[in-house]
mmCIF file of C-alpha atoms in Angstrom:
data_model
loop_
_atom_site.group_PDB
_atom_site.id
_atom_site.type_symbol
_atom_site.label_atom_id
_atom_site.label_comp_id
_atom_site.label_asym_id
_atom_site.label_seq_id
_atom_site.Cartn_x
_atom_site.Cartn_y
_atom_site.Cartn_z
ATOM 1 C CA MET M 7 -99.174 17.445 83.972
ATOM 2 C CA THR M 8 -102.936 17.283 84.505
ATOM 3 C CA LYS M 9 -104.666 14.186 83.559
ATOM 4 C CA PRO M 10 -107.604 14.539 80.602
ATOM 5 C CA THR M 11 -111.082 13.907 82.150
ATOM 6 C CA ILE M 12 -113.048 11.082 80.514
ATOM 7 C CA LEU M 13 -116.502 9.878 81.047
ATOM 8 C CA ARG M 14 -116.835 6.126 81.557
ATOM 9 C CA ALA M 15 -119.982 5.274 79.838
ATOM 10 C CA ALA M 16 -119.820 1.480 79.451
ATOM 11 C CA GLU M 17 -118.825 -1.981 81.404
ATOM 12 C CA LEU M 18 -115.406 -3.043 80.510
ATOM 13 C CA PRO M 19 -112.823 -5.502 81.744
ATOM 14 C CA ALA M 20 -110.745 -4.870 84.927
ATOM 15 C CA SER M 21 -107.606 -4.675 83.381
ATOM 16 C CA THR M 22 -108.867 -1.926 81.253
ATOM 17 C CA LEU M 23 -110.524 0.145 84.122
ATOM 18 C CA ALA M 24 -106.974 -0.279 85.378
ATOM 19 C CA GLU M 25 -105.140 1.139 82.064
ATOM 20 C CA LEU M 26 -108.260 4.389 81.919
ATOM 21 C CA ASP M 27 -107.428 5.242 85.483
ATOM 22 C CA ALA M 28 -103.358 5.165 84.989
ATOM 23 C CA LEU M 29 -104.097 7.555 81.836
ATOM 24 C CA PHE M 30 -107.036 9.974 82.765
ATOM 25 C CA THR M 31 -109.126 10.796 85.500
ATOM 26 C CA VAL M 32 -112.161 8.975 84.985
ATOM 27 C CA LEU M 33 -115.866 9.869 85.696
ATOM 28 C CA HIS M 34 -118.381 7.005 85.886
ATOM 29 C CA LEU M 35 -121.936 7.781 84.467
ATOM 30 C CA PRO M 36 -124.522 6.451 87.159
ATOM 31 C CA GLU M 37 -126.378 3.556 86.434
ATOM 32 C CA ASP M 38 -129.202 5.514 87.793
ATOM 33 C CA GLU M 39 -130.812 7.686 84.736
ATOM 34 C CA ALA M 40 -132.517 9.754 87.062
ATOM 35 C CA GLN M 41 -128.935 10.803 88.682
ATOM 36 C CA ILE M 42 -127.387 11.498 85.080
ATOM 37 C CA PRO M 43 -128.829 15.366 84.685
ATOM 38 C CA ALA M 44 -127.365 16.371 88.057
ATOM 39 C CA PHE M 45 -124.163 14.199 88.084
ATOM 40 C CA LEU M 46 -123.729 15.848 84.134
ATOM 41 C CA GLN M 47 -124.684 19.453 85.770
ATOM 42 C CA ARG M 48 -121.908 19.194 88.253
ATOM 43 C CA HIS M 49 -118.607 17.475 86.195
ATOM 44 C CA GLY M 50 -119.730 17.766 82.380
ATOM 45 C CA ALA M 51 -117.729 20.814 81.724
ATOM 46 C CA ALA M 52 -114.273 19.159 82.532
ATOM 47 C CA VAL M 53 -115.012 15.890 80.146
ATOM 48 C CA THR M 54 -113.060 15.940 76.972
ATOM 49 C CA GLY M 55 -113.346 12.233 76.046
ATOM 50 C CA LEU M 56 -116.227 9.643 76.690
ATOM 51 C CA ALA M 57 -116.070 6.137 76.700
ATOM 52 C CA LEU M 58 -119.410 4.627 75.197
ATOM 53 C CA ARG M 59 -121.216 1.472 74.765
ATOM 54 C CA LYS M 60 -124.863 1.837 74.926
ATOM 55 C CA THR M 61 -125.597 5.346 76.593
ATOM 56 C CA VAL M 62 -127.705 7.678 74.274
ATOM 57 C CA VAL M 63 -125.738 10.458 73.220
ATOM 58 C CA ASP M 64 -128.093 13.184 72.050
ATOM 59 C CA ARG M 65 -128.165 16.520 71.916
ATOM 60 C CA ALA M 66 -129.025 17.071 75.652
ATOM 61 C CA MET M 67 -126.194 15.249 76.552
ATOM 62 C CA LEU M 68 -123.448 17.108 74.126
ATOM 63 C CA ASP M 69 -125.270 20.355 75.617
ATOM 64 C CA ALA M 70 -124.100 18.942 78.983
ATOM 65 C CA LEU M 71 -120.686 18.039 77.844
ATOM 66 C CA PRO M 72 -118.932 21.231 76.065
ATOM 67 C CA ALA M 73 -115.313 20.269 76.140
ATOM 68 C CA LEU M 74 -116.213 16.983 74.625
ATOM 69 C CA GLU M 75 -113.563 15.902 71.902
ATOM 70 C CA ILE M 76 -113.695 12.468 71.085
ATOM 71 C CA ILE M 77 -116.122 9.656 71.594
ATOM 72 C CA ALA M 78 -114.361 6.003 71.659
ATOM 73 C CA SER M 79 -117.211 3.451 71.451
ATOM 74 C CA TYR M 80 -116.618 -0.257 72.876
ATOM 75 C CA SER M 81 -119.325 -1.737 70.134
ATOM 76 C CA ALA M 82 -119.749 -1.286 66.513
ATOM 77 C CA GLY M 83 -122.910 -0.091 66.398
ATOM 78 C CA LEU M 84 -123.178 4.024 66.724
ATOM 79 C CA ASP M 85 -127.347 4.021 66.333
ATOM 80 C CA ASN M 86 -127.514 5.355 70.005
ATOM 81 C CA VAL M 87 -125.320 8.080 68.650
ATOM 82 C CA ASP M 88 -126.558 11.669 67.373
ATOM 83 C CA LEU M 89 -123.885 11.691 64.069
ATOM 84 C CA GLU M 90 -125.234 14.507 62.927
ATOM 85 C CA ALA M 91 -125.128 16.904 66.203
ATOM 86 C CA VAL M 92 -121.435 15.090 66.694
ATOM 87 C CA HIS M 93 -120.318 15.922 63.719
ATOM 88 C CA ALA M 94 -121.412 19.574 63.981
ATOM 89 C CA ARG M 95 -119.933 20.074 66.802
ATOM 90 C CA GLY M 96 -116.413 18.649 65.776
ATOM 91 C CA ILE M 97 -116.433 15.425 68.008
ATOM 92 C CA LEU M 98 -114.441 12.695 66.944
ATOM 93 C CA VAL M 99 -115.727 9.215 66.800
ATOM 94 C CA ARG M 100 -114.684 5.882 66.996
ATOM 95 C CA ASN M 101 -115.693 2.380 66.950
ATOM 96 C CA SER M 102 -114.747 -0.970 67.130
ATOM 97 C CA SER M 103 -116.272 -2.527 63.868
ATOM 98 C CA ASN M 104 -112.520 -3.424 62.324
ATOM 99 C CA ILE M 105 -111.489 -5.350 65.662
ATOM 100 C CA LEU M 106 -114.957 -7.148 66.110
ATOM 101 C CA ALA M 107 -115.576 -7.896 62.158
ATOM 102 C CA ARG M 108 -114.124 -11.255 62.315
ATOM 103 C CA ASP M 109 -115.899 -12.905 64.900
ATOM 104 C CA VAL M 110 -119.014 -11.361 63.901
ATOM 105 C CA ALA M 111 -118.572 -12.375 60.532
ATOM 106 C CA ASN M 112 -117.911 -16.084 61.865
ATOM 107 C CA THR M 113 -121.400 -15.596 64.155
ATOM 108 C CA ALA M 114 -123.167 -15.000 60.228
ATOM 109 C CA ILE M 115 -121.646 -18.208 59.263
ATOM 110 C CA GLY M 116 -122.449 -20.141 62.180
ATOM 111 C CA LEU M 117 -126.165 -19.040 61.907
ATOM 112 C CA LEU M 118 -126.465 -19.648 58.219
ATOM 113 C CA LEU M 119 -124.706 -23.128 58.521
ATOM 114 C CA ALA M 120 -126.936 -23.873 61.705
ATOM 115 C CA VAL M 121 -130.441 -23.397 59.578
ATOM 116 C CA THR M 122 -129.858 -24.643 56.212
ATOM 117 C CA ARG M 123 -128.420 -28.061 58.015
ATOM 118 C CA ASP M 124 -130.964 -27.916 60.607
ATOM 119 C CA MET M 125 -127.785 -28.171 63.172
ATOM 120 C CA VAL M 126 -130.162 -27.194 66.228
ATOM 121 C CA ARG M 127 -132.988 -30.119 65.502
ATOM 122 C CA ALA M 128 -130.219 -32.506 64.455
ATOM 123 C CA ASP M 129 -128.987 -31.977 67.633
ATOM 124 C CA ALA M 130 -131.893 -32.816 69.352
ATOM 125 C CA PHE M 131 -132.184 -35.755 67.170
ATOM 126 C CA VAL M 132 -129.386 -37.491 68.519
ATOM 127 C CA ARG M 133 -129.929 -36.476 72.036
ATOM 128 C CA ASP M 134 -133.364 -38.288 72.469
ATOM 129 C CA GLY M 135 -132.449 -41.297 70.984
ATOM 130 C CA SER M 136 -133.809 -41.188 67.249
ATOM 131 C CA TRP M 137 -131.276 -41.538 65.537
ATOM 132 C CA ALA M 138 -130.213 -45.346 67.682
ATOM 133 C CA GLY M 139 -133.622 -45.713 67.381
ATOM 134 C CA GLY M 140 -133.454 -45.963 63.403
ATOM 135 C CA ALA M 141 -134.897 -42.932 62.017
ATOM 136 C CA THR M 142 -133.271 -41.143 59.100
ATOM 137 C CA TYR M 143 -132.933 -37.537 59.439
ATOM 138 C CA PRO M 144 -133.716 -35.228 56.742
ATOM 139 C CA LEU M 145 -131.455 -33.901 53.675
ATOM 140 C CA GLY M 146 -130.650 -30.359 54.643
ATOM 141 C CA ARG M 147 -129.552 -27.543 52.329
ATOM 142 C CA SER M 148 -125.858 -27.048 50.643
ATOM 143 C CA VAL M 149 -124.248 -23.203 51.336
ATOM 144 C CA VAL M 150 -122.063 -24.453 47.835
ATOM 145 C CA GLY M 151 -123.486 -23.129 44.875
ATOM 146 C CA MET M 152 -125.426 -20.683 46.781
ATOM 147 C CA THR M 153 -125.948 -16.983 46.063
ATOM 148 C CA VAL M 154 -125.628 -15.298 49.238
ATOM 149 C CA GLY M 155 -126.325 -11.297 49.178
ATOM 150 C CA VAL M 156 -125.130 -9.189 51.770
ATOM 151 C CA VAL M 157 -126.677 -5.801 52.888
ATOM 152 C CA GLY M 158 -123.593 -3.272 53.678
ATOM 153 C CA LEU M 159 -120.570 -4.304 52.447
ATOM 154 C CA GLY M 160 -118.318 -2.504 55.173
ATOM 155 C CA ALA M 161 -115.654 -4.243 57.162
ATOM 156 C CA ILE M 162 -118.265 -6.970 58.863
ATOM 157 C CA GLY M 163 -119.736 -7.443 55.226
ATOM 158 C CA MET M 164 -116.137 -7.802 53.819
ATOM 159 C CA GLU M 165 -115.448 -10.699 56.330
ATOM 160 C CA VAL M 166 -118.643 -12.405 55.686
ATOM 161 C CA ALA M 167 -118.187 -12.167 51.699
ATOM 162 C CA SER M 168 -114.824 -13.826 51.923
ATOM 163 C CA ARG M 169 -115.960 -16.800 54.003
ATOM 164 C CA LEU M 170 -119.103 -17.304 51.794
ATOM 165 C CA GLN M 171 -116.818 -17.069 49.102
ATOM 166 C CA ALA M 172 -114.394 -19.828 50.825
ATOM 167 C CA LEU M 173 -117.576 -22.051 51.564
ATOM 168 C CA GLY M 174 -118.316 -21.851 47.586
ATOM 169 C CA ALA M 175 -121.206 -19.914 47.870
ATOM 170 C CA LYS M 176 -121.203 -17.005 45.116
ATOM 171 C CA VAL M 177 -121.975 -13.336 46.479
ATOM 172 C CA ALA M 178 -123.743 -10.188 45.900
ATOM 173 C CA TYR M 179 -124.454 -7.165 47.579
ATOM 174 C CA THR M 180 -126.537 -4.330 48.170
ATOM 175 C CA GLY M 181 -125.483 -0.541 49.861
ATOM 176 C CA PRO M 182 -125.895 3.092 49.241
ATOM 177 C CA ARG M 183 -123.380 2.694 46.823
ATOM 178 C CA PRO M 184 -121.429 0.195 44.412
ATOM 179 C CA LYS M 185 -117.890 -0.407 45.992
ATOM 180 C CA PRO M 186 -114.656 -0.984 44.320
ATOM 181 C CA VAL M 187 -115.147 -4.855 44.356
ATOM 182 C CA ASP M 188 -115.780 -7.283 41.809
ATOM 183 C CA LEU M 189 -118.556 -8.632 43.157
ATOM 184 C CA PRO M 190 -122.641 -7.870 41.611
ATOM 185 C CA TYR M 191 -124.627 -4.796 43.009
ATOM 186 C CA HIS M 192 -128.018 -4.347 43.526
ATOM 187 C CA ALA M 193 -129.052 -0.955 44.206
ATOM 188 C CA SER M 194 -132.086 -1.869 46.401
ATOM 189 C CA ILE M 195 -132.563 -4.995 49.152
ATOM 190 C CA VAL M 196 -135.402 -6.326 47.318
ATOM 191 C CA ASP M 197 -133.303 -6.807 43.923
ATOM 192 C CA LEU M 198 -131.040 -8.733 45.980
ATOM 193 C CA ALA M 199 -133.178 -10.449 47.949
ATOM 194 C CA ALA M 200 -135.197 -11.344 44.639
ATOM 195 C CA GLU M 201 -131.792 -12.654 42.650
ATOM 196 C CA CYS M 202 -130.460 -14.691 46.250
ATOM 197 C CA ASP M 203 -130.818 -17.689 48.070
ATOM 198 C CA ALA M 204 -130.004 -16.459 51.368
ATOM 199 C CA ILE M 205 -129.422 -12.545 52.492
ATOM 200 C CA VAL M 206 -127.002 -11.391 55.647
ATOM 201 C CA LEU M 207 -127.701 -8.646 56.902
ATOM 202 C CA THR M 208 -124.911 -6.700 58.285
ATOM 203 C CA CYS M 209 -125.694 -2.912 58.401
ATOM 204 C CA PRO M 210 -125.926 -0.469 60.318
ATOM 205 C CA LEU M 211 -129.170 0.662 62.018
ATOM 206 C CA THR M 212 -129.932 4.134 60.554
ATOM 207 C CA GLU M 213 -133.149 6.097 59.298
ATOM 208 C CA ALA M 214 -132.817 4.417 56.096
ATOM 209 C CA THR M 215 -132.165 0.856 57.116
ATOM 210 C CA HIS M 216 -135.237 0.868 59.961
ATOM 211 C CA HIS M 217 -137.122 -2.109 58.818
ATOM 212 C CA ALA M 218 -135.614 -1.826 55.706
ATOM 213 C CA VAL M 219 -136.315 -6.281 55.229
ATOM 214 C CA ASP M 220 -140.169 -5.792 55.289
ATOM 215 C CA ALA M 221 -142.535 -7.949 53.900
ATOM 216 C CA ARG M 222 -141.739 -6.876 50.116
ATOM 217 C CA VAL M 223 -138.022 -7.880 50.834
ATOM 218 C CA LEU M 224 -139.281 -11.172 52.368
ATOM 219 C CA GLN M 225 -141.551 -12.326 49.794
ATOM 220 C CA ALA M 226 -138.950 -11.147 47.151
ATOM 221 C CA LEU M 227 -136.535 -13.864 48.830
ATOM 222 C CA GLY M 228 -139.082 -16.519 48.876
ATOM 223 C CA PRO M 229 -140.211 -20.056 50.396
ATOM 224 C CA GLN M 230 -136.432 -21.714 49.531
ATOM 225 C CA GLY M 231 -135.013 -18.364 50.864
ATOM 226 C CA TYR M 232 -133.139 -17.633 54.334
ATOM 227 C CA LEU M 233 -132.280 -14.647 56.378
ATOM 228 C CA ILE M 234 -129.404 -14.298 58.787
ATOM 229 C CA ASN M 235 -129.058 -10.831 60.619
ATOM 230 C CA ILE M 236 -126.321 -10.436 62.876
ATOM 231 C CA ALA M 237 -126.722 -6.388 62.186
ATOM 232 C CA ARG M 238 -129.160 -4.659 64.743
ATOM 233 C CA GLY M 239 -132.865 -6.018 65.565
ATOM 234 C CA PRO M 240 -134.631 -3.234 63.670
ATOM 235 C CA VAL M 241 -133.080 -3.819 60.744
ATOM 236 C CA VAL M 242 -135.779 -6.187 60.298
ATOM 237 C CA ASP M 243 -139.400 -5.702 60.528
ATOM 238 C CA GLU M 244 -139.906 -8.384 63.008
ATOM 239 C CA ASP M 245 -144.228 -8.400 63.053
ATOM 240 C CA ALA M 246 -143.445 -9.025 58.765
ATOM 241 C CA LEU M 247 -140.830 -11.528 59.386
ATOM 242 C CA VAL M 248 -143.768 -13.432 61.738
ATOM 243 C CA ALA M 249 -146.271 -13.339 59.404
ATOM 244 C CA VAL M 250 -144.079 -14.648 56.640
ATOM 245 C CA LEU M 251 -142.464 -17.518 58.570
ATOM 246 C CA GLY M 252 -146.341 -18.504 59.578
ATOM 247 C CA GLN M 253 -146.914 -18.944 56.030
ATOM 248 C CA ASN M 254 -143.988 -20.778 55.020
ATOM 249 C CA GLY M 255 -142.857 -17.567 53.119
ATOM 250 C CA ILE M 256 -139.145 -18.157 53.393
ATOM 251 C CA ALA M 257 -137.281 -21.384 54.542
ATOM 252 C CA GLY M 258 -135.662 -20.164 57.540
ATOM 253 C CA ALA M 259 -133.936 -17.550 59.622
ATOM 254 C CA GLY M 260 -130.718 -17.243 61.992
ATOM 255 C CA LEU M 261 -131.113 -14.202 63.844
ATOM 256 C CA ASP M 262 -128.642 -12.671 66.730
ATOM 257 C CA VAL M 263 -130.233 -9.675 67.277
ATOM 258 C CA PHE M 264 -134.127 -8.764 67.269
ATOM 259 C CA GLU M 265 -136.496 -5.536 67.657
ATOM 260 C CA HIS M 266 -137.093 -5.754 71.123
ATOM 261 C CA GLU M 267 -134.262 -7.586 72.450
ATOM 262 C CA PRO M 268 -134.000 -9.351 74.985
ATOM 263 C CA GLN M 269 -137.743 -10.014 74.367
ATOM 264 C CA VAL M 270 -138.307 -12.194 71.590
ATOM 265 C CA PRO M 271 -141.520 -13.003 69.916
ATOM 266 C CA LYS M 272 -143.155 -16.217 70.941
ATOM 267 C CA ALA M 273 -143.683 -17.372 67.106
ATOM 268 C CA LEU M 274 -140.023 -17.065 66.776
ATOM 269 C CA LEU M 275 -139.039 -18.753 69.786
ATOM 270 C CA GLU M 276 -141.433 -21.612 68.505
ATOM 271 C CA HIS M 277 -140.276 -21.827 65.168
ATOM 272 C CA PRO M 278 -138.486 -25.085 63.871
ATOM 273 C CA HIS M 279 -136.747 -23.326 61.449
ATOM 274 C CA VAL M 280 -135.405 -20.303 63.000
ATOM 275 C CA VAL M 281 -131.704 -20.449 64.854
ATOM 276 C CA LEU M 282 -132.022 -17.900 67.793
ATOM 277 C CA THR M 283 -128.509 -16.503 69.512
ATOM 278 C CA PRO M 284 -128.372 -14.067 72.137
ATOM 279 C CA HIS M 285 -126.781 -10.949 70.503
ATOM 280 C CA LEU M 286 -122.955 -13.095 71.028
ATOM 281 C CA GLY M 287 -121.690 -11.992 67.541
ATOM 282 C CA SER M 288 -118.530 -10.081 68.873
ATOM 283 C CA GLY M 289 -118.930 -12.869 72.045
ATOM 284 C CA THR M 290 -115.673 -14.178 72.367
ATOM 285 C CA GLU M 291 -113.444 -13.776 75.538
ATOM 286 C CA GLU M 292 -110.482 -12.657 72.858
ATOM 287 C CA THR M 293 -112.096 -10.141 70.671
ATOM 288 C CA ARG M 294 -114.449 -8.400 73.680
ATOM 289 C CA GLN M 295 -110.898 -7.370 75.308
ATOM 290 C CA ALA M 296 -109.664 -6.279 72.033
ATOM 291 C CA MET M 297 -112.856 -4.091 71.842
ATOM 292 C CA ALA M 298 -111.777 -2.754 75.239
ATOM 293 C CA ASP M 299 -108.314 -2.188 73.911
ATOM 294 C CA ASN M 300 -109.215 -0.214 71.500
ATOM 295 C CA VAL M 301 -111.347 2.124 73.495
ATOM 296 C CA VAL M 302 -107.893 2.936 76.137
ATOM 297 C CA ASP M 303 -105.818 2.522 72.755
ATOM 298 C CA VAL M 304 -108.248 5.526 70.642
ATOM 299 C CA LEU M 305 -108.227 7.866 74.094
ATOM 300 C CA ALA M 306 -104.301 7.602 74.579
ATOM 301 C CA GLU M 307 -103.702 8.281 70.639
ATOM 302 C CA HIS M 308 -106.214 11.293 70.873
ATOM 303 C CA PHE M 309 -104.685 13.183 74.087
ATOM 304 C CA GLY M 310 -101.280 12.488 72.908
ATOM 305 C CA LEU M 311 -100.540 10.133 75.853
ATOM 306 C CA ARG M 312 -98.888 6.867 73.922
ATOM 307 C CA GLY M 313 -99.136 5.726 70.671
ATOM 308 C CA PRO M 314 -100.514 2.591 69.333
ATOM 309 C CA ARG M 315 -100.384 -0.820 71.681
ATOM 310 C CA GLN M 316 -97.348 -2.949 70.902
ATOM 311 C CA VAL M 317 -98.967 -6.151 71.161
ATOM 312 C CA PRO M 318 -96.280 -9.146 71.896
ATOM 313 C CA GLY M 319 -95.402 -11.577 68.693
ATOM 314 C CA LYS M 320 -95.551 -15.408 69.248
ATOM 315 C CA ALA M 321 -92.373 -17.131 69.309
ATOM 316 C CA GLY M 322 -90.065 -17.853 66.180
ATOM 317 C CA HIS M 323 -92.403 -14.907 64.773
#
């Protein structure tokens, strides 16, 4: 039987590449963007599946892949995909949001605790001898009893909400529409921010959410409020955030994503009440492998090559 042809536009673990090679005829998208049009002109008509991460999938690429049936994304975000064009052509899209949700949620909680308890500077306080020298470290803020707003109550947002409740926080949320959950709903981010001590961004990047967190939202959050972003950088108007932080307009921020990453504004790098991480929300060995496994499984199941992956159970279970 002839193997289906897939186009790999993602860096994947070696074990995953071996699995793909065993199941499919795999074409590798050139890293040099200048070579891509000619490559697609030669090979695009044969491609029926796409293993994707950051490559932009626009109408021009779709035109070059007329037989494409399915896109399997290694990531949760699909802001690099023209979803309207994809859906119009009947192409299936599958991402990894359910798989990475728990580790990304853990990252959000880590950032919230780091910024409210000032853990980065507290670490330096111990290392530089200040504690041993008799100095007293300032008190932080408690998440217990805080009202924390979740922006986007999808798979990641639900995981964040459950963790916040376990920590003793009260949770509210906003999104395009109310969901069947027992949590207070606010129709706008401004209204949510005005009622919360912190907001956690977990929403996808779309035209509607681009710069959704602007000066109005930050002003509503206020000088005692915290911003946590593990969504996408451009959900936040970074210039507005820099300006508000410079005026002590919010208490602090924990940021895993940035508007023009990996470039980060100097004002954020130098601000004492901002905790920064390098887009590592899903960055654990276990979750990245599970995400890669999902790419293989989604493609294999679509083409009828095998059923769901059998994960061995632990002894005694």
